[in-house]
Amino acid sequence: MILLTLLGCLRGPVDHLTTQRVVPAALRVPDVDRVCRTGGALGYALVAVPRRTPHEALVIADTTAALCDEESARALELEALLHRREGRIEAVRDAMEAGRRVRRRAALRHASAFAHTTARWDWIGESCGRVKRDDQLTFLVGLMAGTLAMLDDKATGSEVGVPLDTLARVGRAARCVDSATWWEVPATFEAAAWTLVPGDAPEGVDPWDAIQEAARKGSAGGVRLGWALVAVLASNAGREAIVRTALAESEASFASTPAPADWALLDAFAHDLLQHEADMLGIREQGYRPAGLTLPEPSPLPAPAPTDDPFAEPTDDPFAEEP
């Protein structure tokens, strides 16, 4: 109520306050759970302000609110996998249905964030207009929302109906900001579209090589969102070797390179996505979550001692003398 009152009393645009003050502060907090709950509360306050729609502010509010749903959906997915290992079919079905419902809510929120993105920058997907330097982070969050909307909707069987051209639009829009300035995240978004839209990549470019190269450059600067996207896309495509590469390289990056201050929240979100993929692999192979992002190599069985005779007659007398 206090937040709503303050926003209603503002003389200046709500977008300016949110993108210049609230957004930078929120993105410096490496606590996804805390920020996603704040995003949900902020969204309700913003839509109640009786002035022009604050599109940029709602991009952030809807995207961060959806992160809570993403977290719940991942937990339910792991729960279903554990039940499957135990042969509890009814529990598997229940967890999967609960997860589908949460994914649907996440898809709706991400789709709303992307809709606000395209309302603010109405040229997205068609051409490249100007994105002011101070607005570029919000712009990229909106492109991330479009990508996640498509992936979440796909997980529900396309219940929400996110337009099929969303990823292609995201990929084209990603070219409109300098990729090197933003730790190659735009290049990752563009290559992500290539992996999912057949024939969209330039001739002679392997989409999976391109997205891994962009992720590798980004992680060198402490931004692992690219590797998180690689892991999710590769997992959906059944490319386990690429998932393992993403986990190993991102774990090394986390250990050696801190995230830039303005990227702390999104880097924490990236870690959550990567940890989920590691947990899925760990539960499938070992029945439990790994301690880190990568799974230990299975221990080889010990070789038989040279003096052991595999054809010797068994004896019940442990004290029998050797012949």
Coordinates of C-alpha atoms in Angstrom, one line a residue:
M1 CA 0.0 0.0 0.0
I2 CA 2.8 2.4 0.8
L3 CA 4.5 1.6 -2.5
L4 CA 1.3 2.2 -4.4
T5 CA 0.7 5.5 -2.7
L6 CA 4.3 6.7 -3.5
L7 CA 3.9 5.7 -7.1
G8 CA 0.6 7.4 -7.4
C9 CA 2.0 10.7 -6.0
L10 CA 5.0 10.8 -8.4
R11 CA 5.1 13.8 -10.7
G12 CA 7.6 12.2 -13.1
P13 CA 7.3 9.1 -15.2
V14 CA 7.2 5.8 -13.2
D15 CA 9.4 4.2 -15.8
H16 CA 12.2 6.7 -15.0
L17 CA 12.1 6.0 -11.3
T18 CA 12.0 2.3 -11.8
T19 CA 14.6 1.9 -14.5
Q20 CA 17.0 4.4 -13.0
R21 CA 16.6 3.6 -9.3
V22 CA 14.7 0.3 -8.6
V23 CA 16.1 -1.8 -11.4
P24 CA 19.8 -1.2 -10.8
A25 CA 19.3 -1.8 -7.1
A26 CA 17.3 -5.1 -7.6
L27 CA 19.8 -6.5 -10.2
R28 CA 22.6 -6.1 -7.7
V29 CA 20.9 -8.4 -5.2
P30 CA 22.1 -12.0 -5.8
D31 CA 18.9 -13.4 -4.2
V32 CA 16.4 -14.7 -6.7
D33 CA 13.7 -15.7 -4.2
R34 CA 13.7 -12.3 -2.5
V35 CA 13.7 -10.3 -5.7
C36 CA 11.1 -12.4 -7.5
R37 CA 8.6 -11.8 -4.6
T38 CA 9.4 -8.1 -4.8
G39 CA 8.7 -8.2 -8.6
G40 CA 5.2 -9.6 -8.0
A41 CA 4.3 -6.9 -5.5
L42 CA 5.8 -4.2 -7.8
G43 CA 3.7 -5.4 -10.7
Y44 CA 0.4 -4.9 -8.9
A45 CA 1.4 -1.4 -7.9
L46 CA 2.5 -0.4 -11.3
V47 CA -0.7 -1.4 -13.2
A48 CA -2.7 0.5 -10.6
V49 CA -1.0 3.8 -11.5
P50 CA -3.6 5.8 -13.5
R51 CA -1.2 7.2 -16.1
R52 CA 0.5 5.9 -19.3
T53 CA 1.5 2.3 -19.0
P54 CA 5.1 2.1 -17.6
H55 CA 6.3 -0.6 -20.0
E56 CA 9.9 -0.6 -19.0
A57 CA 9.1 -1.0 -15.3
L58 CA 6.6 -3.8 -16.1
V59 CA 9.3 -5.6 -18.1
I60 CA 11.3 -5.9 -14.9
A61 CA 8.3 -6.6 -12.6
D62 CA 6.8 -9.4 -14.7
T63 CA 10.2 -11.0 -15.5
T64 CA 11.3 -11.1 -11.8
A65 CA 7.9 -12.3 -10.7
A66 CA 8.2 -15.2 -13.1
L67 CA 11.5 -16.3 -11.5
C68 CA 9.5 -17.5 -8.5
D69 CA 7.5 -19.7 -10.8
E70 CA 10.6 -21.0 -12.5
E71 CA 12.0 -22.0 -9.1
S72 CA 8.8 -23.9 -8.1
A73 CA 8.7 -25.6 -11.5
R74 CA 12.3 -26.8 -11.2
A75 CA 11.6 -28.2 -7.7
L76 CA 8.6 -30.1 -9.0
E77 CA 10.5 -31.5 -11.9
L78 CA 13.1 -32.9 -9.6
E79 CA 10.4 -34.3 -7.3
A80 CA 8.8 -36.1 -10.3
L81 CA 12.2 -37.6 -11.2
L82 CA 12.8 -38.9 -7.7
H83 CA 9.3 -40.4 -7.6
R84 CA 10.0 -42.1 -11.0
R85 CA 13.1 -43.8 -9.6
E86 CA 11.0 -45.1 -6.7
G87 CA 8.3 -46.4 -9.1
R88 CA 5.6 -44.1 -7.6
I89 CA 3.6 -43.5 -10.8
E90 CA 0.8 -41.6 -9.2
A91 CA 3.2 -39.3 -7.4
V92 CA 5.1 -38.7 -10.7
R93 CA 1.9 -37.7 -12.5
D94 CA 0.9 -35.4 -9.6
A95 CA 4.2 -33.6 -9.6
M96 CA 4.3 -33.3 -13.4
E97 CA 0.8 -31.8 -13.4
A98 CA 1.7 -29.4 -10.6
G99 CA 4.8 -28.4 -12.5
R100 CA 2.9 -27.9 -15.7
R101 CA 0.6 -25.4 -14.0
V102 CA 3.4 -23.4 -12.5
R103 CA 5.2 -23.4 -15.9
R104 CA 2.1 -22.0 -17.4
R105 CA 2.0 -19.1 -15.0
A106 CA 5.7 -18.5 -15.7
A107 CA 5.0 -18.5 -19.4
L108 CA 2.2 -16.0 -19.0
R109 CA 4.4 -13.7 -16.9
H110 CA 7.3 -13.9 -19.3
A111 CA 5.0 -13.4 -22.2
S112 CA 3.6 -10.3 -20.6
A113 CA 7.1 -9.0 -20.0
F114 CA 8.0 -9.5 -23.6
A115 CA 4.8 -7.8 -24.7
H116 CA 5.8 -4.8 -22.7
T117 CA 9.2 -4.9 -24.3
T118 CA 7.7 -4.9 -27.8
A119 CA 5.3 -2.1 -26.8
R120 CA 8.2 0.0 -25.6
W121 CA 10.5 -0.8 -28.6
D122 CA 7.9 -1.5 -31.3
W123 CA 10.5 -2.1 -34.0
I124 CA 11.6 -5.4 -32.3
G125 CA 12.0 -8.2 -34.9
E126 CA 11.6 -5.9 -37.9
S127 CA 14.5 -3.5 -37.7
C128 CA 16.9 -1.9 -35.3
G129 CA 15.9 1.3 -33.6
R130 CA 17.7 3.2 -30.9
V131 CA 18.1 1.8 -27.4
K132 CA 19.5 4.3 -25.0
R133 CA 22.5 3.1 -23.0
D134 CA 20.6 3.4 -19.7
D135 CA 17.8 1.3 -21.1
Q136 CA 19.8 -1.5 -22.6
L137 CA 19.8 -3.8 -19.6
T138 CA 16.0 -3.6 -19.4
F139 CA 15.9 -4.3 -23.1
L140 CA 18.0 -7.4 -22.6
V141 CA 15.9 -8.6 -19.7
G142 CA 12.9 -8.3 -22.0
L143 CA 14.6 -10.4 -24.7
M144 CA 15.4 -13.0 -22.0
A145 CA 11.7 -13.0 -21.0
G146 CA 10.7 -13.7 -24.6
T147 CA 13.1 -16.6 -24.8
L148 CA 11.9 -18.1 -21.5
A149 CA 8.2 -17.5 -22.4
M150 CA 8.8 -19.7 -25.5
L151 CA 10.6 -22.5 -23.5
D152 CA 8.0 -22.5 -20.6
D153 CA 5.1 -22.6 -23.0
K154 CA 6.7 -25.5 -24.9
A155 CA 6.9 -27.3 -21.5
T156 CA 3.2 -27.0 -21.1
G157 CA 2.3 -28.2 -24.5
S158 CA 1.9 -24.7 -25.9
E159 CA -1.2 -23.9 -23.7
V160 CA -0.4 -20.2 -23.5
G161 CA 0.1 -19.9 -27.2
V162 CA 3.3 -17.8 -27.3
P163 CA 3.8 -16.9 -30.9
L164 CA 6.1 -19.2 -32.8
D165 CA 8.1 -16.3 -34.2
T166 CA 9.0 -15.0 -30.8
L167 CA 12.5 -16.5 -30.8
A168 CA 13.3 -15.3 -34.3
R169 CA 12.2 -11.8 -33.2
V170 CA 14.4 -12.0 -30.1
G171 CA 17.3 -13.1 -32.2
R172 CA 17.0 -10.2 -34.6
A173 CA 16.5 -7.7 -31.8
A174 CA 19.6 -9.0 -30.1
R175 CA 21.7 -7.6 -32.9
C176 CA 20.6 -4.1 -32.0
V177 CA 22.9 -3.6 -29.0
D178 CA 26.6 -4.2 -28.8
S179 CA 27.2 -7.8 -27.7
A180 CA 30.7 -7.2 -26.3
T181 CA 29.5 -4.5 -24.0
W182 CA 27.0 -6.9 -22.5
W183 CA 29.3 -9.9 -22.1
E184 CA 28.1 -11.6 -25.3
V185 CA 24.5 -12.1 -23.9
P186 CA 23.0 -10.6 -27.1
A187 CA 25.0 -13.0 -29.2
T188 CA 23.8 -15.9 -27.0
F189 CA 20.2 -14.9 -27.5
E190 CA 20.7 -14.7 -31.3
A191 CA 22.4 -18.1 -31.4
A192 CA 19.7 -19.6 -29.2
A193 CA 17.1 -18.7 -31.8
W194 CA 19.3 -20.5 -34.4
T195 CA 19.3 -23.7 -32.3
L196 CA 15.5 -23.7 -32.2
V197 CA 14.5 -22.3 -35.6
P198 CA 15.7 -24.6 -38.4
G199 CA 17.5 -22.8 -41.2
D200 CA 17.7 -19.5 -39.3
A201 CA 21.5 -19.6 -38.8
P202 CA 23.8 -18.0 -41.4
E203 CA 25.2 -20.4 -44.0
G204 CA 28.2 -22.3 -42.7
V205 CA 27.5 -21.5 -39.0
D206 CA 26.8 -24.3 -36.5
P207 CA 24.3 -22.9 -34.0
W208 CA 25.6 -25.0 -31.1
D209 CA 29.2 -24.0 -31.8
A210 CA 28.1 -20.3 -32.0
I211 CA 26.1 -20.3 -28.8
Q212 CA 28.9 -22.1 -26.8
E213 CA 31.5 -19.6 -28.1
A214 CA 29.3 -16.7 -27.0
A215 CA 28.7 -18.3 -23.6
R216 CA 32.5 -18.9 -23.2
K217 CA 33.3 -15.3 -23.9
G218 CA 30.6 -14.1 -21.5
S219 CA 31.8 -16.4 -18.6
A220 CA 35.3 -15.0 -19.0
G221 CA 33.8 -11.7 -17.8
G222 CA 31.9 -13.3 -14.9
V223 CA 28.5 -13.6 -16.7
R224 CA 27.2 -17.2 -16.9
L225 CA 23.7 -16.5 -18.3
G226 CA 24.9 -17.7 -21.7
W227 CA 26.0 -21.1 -20.3
A228 CA 22.7 -21.4 -18.4
L229 CA 20.8 -20.9 -21.7
V230 CA 23.1 -23.4 -23.4
A231 CA 22.5 -26.0 -20.7
V232 CA 18.7 -25.6 -20.9
L233 CA 18.5 -25.7 -24.7
A234 CA 20.9 -28.7 -24.9
S235 CA 19.0 -30.6 -22.3
N236 CA 15.7 -30.0 -24.2
A237 CA 17.5 -31.2 -27.4
G238 CA 18.9 -34.3 -25.8
R239 CA 22.5 -33.1 -26.2
E240 CA 23.9 -34.3 -22.9
A241 CA 27.6 -33.8 -23.9
I242 CA 26.9 -30.1 -24.4
V243 CA 25.0 -29.9 -21.1
R244 CA 28.1 -31.4 -19.3
T245 CA 30.4 -28.9 -21.1
A246 CA 28.2 -26.0 -19.9
L247 CA 28.2 -27.3 -16.4
A248 CA 32.0 -27.8 -16.3
E249 CA 32.9 -24.5 -17.8
S250 CA 30.5 -22.5 -15.8
E251 CA 31.6 -24.1 -12.6
A252 CA 35.2 -23.1 -13.3
S253 CA 34.1 -19.6 -14.1
F254 CA 32.1 -19.3 -10.9
A255 CA 35.2 -20.4 -9.0
S256 CA 37.5 -17.9 -10.7
T257 CA 35.6 -14.9 -11.8
P258 CA 33.0 -12.9 -9.8
A259 CA 30.0 -11.5 -11.5
P260 CA 29.8 -7.8 -12.4
A261 CA 27.8 -5.9 -9.7
D262 CA 25.0 -4.9 -12.1
W263 CA 24.6 -8.6 -13.1
A264 CA 24.5 -10.2 -9.7
L265 CA 20.8 -11.2 -9.8
L266 CA 20.9 -12.6 -13.3
D267 CA 24.1 -14.5 -12.5
A268 CA 22.4 -16.0 -9.5
F269 CA 19.5 -17.0 -11.7
A270 CA 21.9 -18.5 -14.2
H271 CA 23.5 -20.6 -11.3
D272 CA 20.0 -21.8 -10.4
L273 CA 19.4 -23.0 -13.9
L274 CA 22.7 -24.7 -14.2
Q275 CA 22.3 -26.4 -10.8
H276 CA 19.0 -27.7 -11.9
E277 CA 20.5 -29.4 -14.9
A278 CA 23.2 -30.8 -12.7
D279 CA 20.6 -32.1 -10.3
M280 CA 18.6 -33.7 -13.0
L281 CA 21.7 -35.6 -14.3
G282 CA 22.7 -36.5 -10.7
I283 CA 19.3 -38.0 -9.8
R284 CA 19.1 -39.9 -13.1
E285 CA 22.5 -41.4 -12.7
Q286 CA 23.1 -41.6 -9.0
G287 CA 19.7 -41.1 -7.3
Y288 CA 20.7 -37.8 -5.5
R289 CA 21.8 -34.2 -6.2
P290 CA 25.5 -33.5 -6.7
A291 CA 27.4 -31.2 -4.4
G292 CA 28.4 -28.9 -7.2
L293 CA 27.6 -28.3 -10.9
T294 CA 29.5 -31.3 -12.2
L295 CA 29.1 -35.0 -11.5
P296 CA 32.0 -37.0 -10.3
E297 CA 33.3 -39.6 -12.7
P298 CA 32.1 -43.1 -11.7
S299 CA 34.8 -45.0 -9.7
P300 CA 36.1 -48.0 -11.7
L301 CA 35.7 -51.4 -10.2
P302 CA 38.9 -52.7 -8.6
A303 CA 40.9 -55.1 -10.7
P304 CA 41.3 -58.6 -9.3
A305 CA 44.5 -59.3 -7.5
P306 CA 47.1 -61.2 -9.7
T307 CA 47.1 -64.2 -7.4
D308 CA 43.3 -64.6 -7.4
D309 CA 42.2 -67.7 -9.4
P310 CA 38.8 -67.0 -10.8
F311 CA 38.4 -70.8 -11.5
A312 CA 39.4 -72.0 -8.1
E313 CA 37.0 -74.2 -6.2
P314 CA 35.2 -72.3 -3.4
T315 CA 36.0 -73.3 0.1
D316 CA 34.0 -72.9 3.3
D317 CA 37.1 -73.1 5.5
P318 CA 38.7 -69.6 5.8
F319 CA 41.7 -71.2 7.5
A320 CA 42.4 -73.9 5.0
E321 CA 46.0 -74.3 4.0
E322 CA 47.1 -73.5 0.5
P323 CA 48.1 -76.7 -1.5

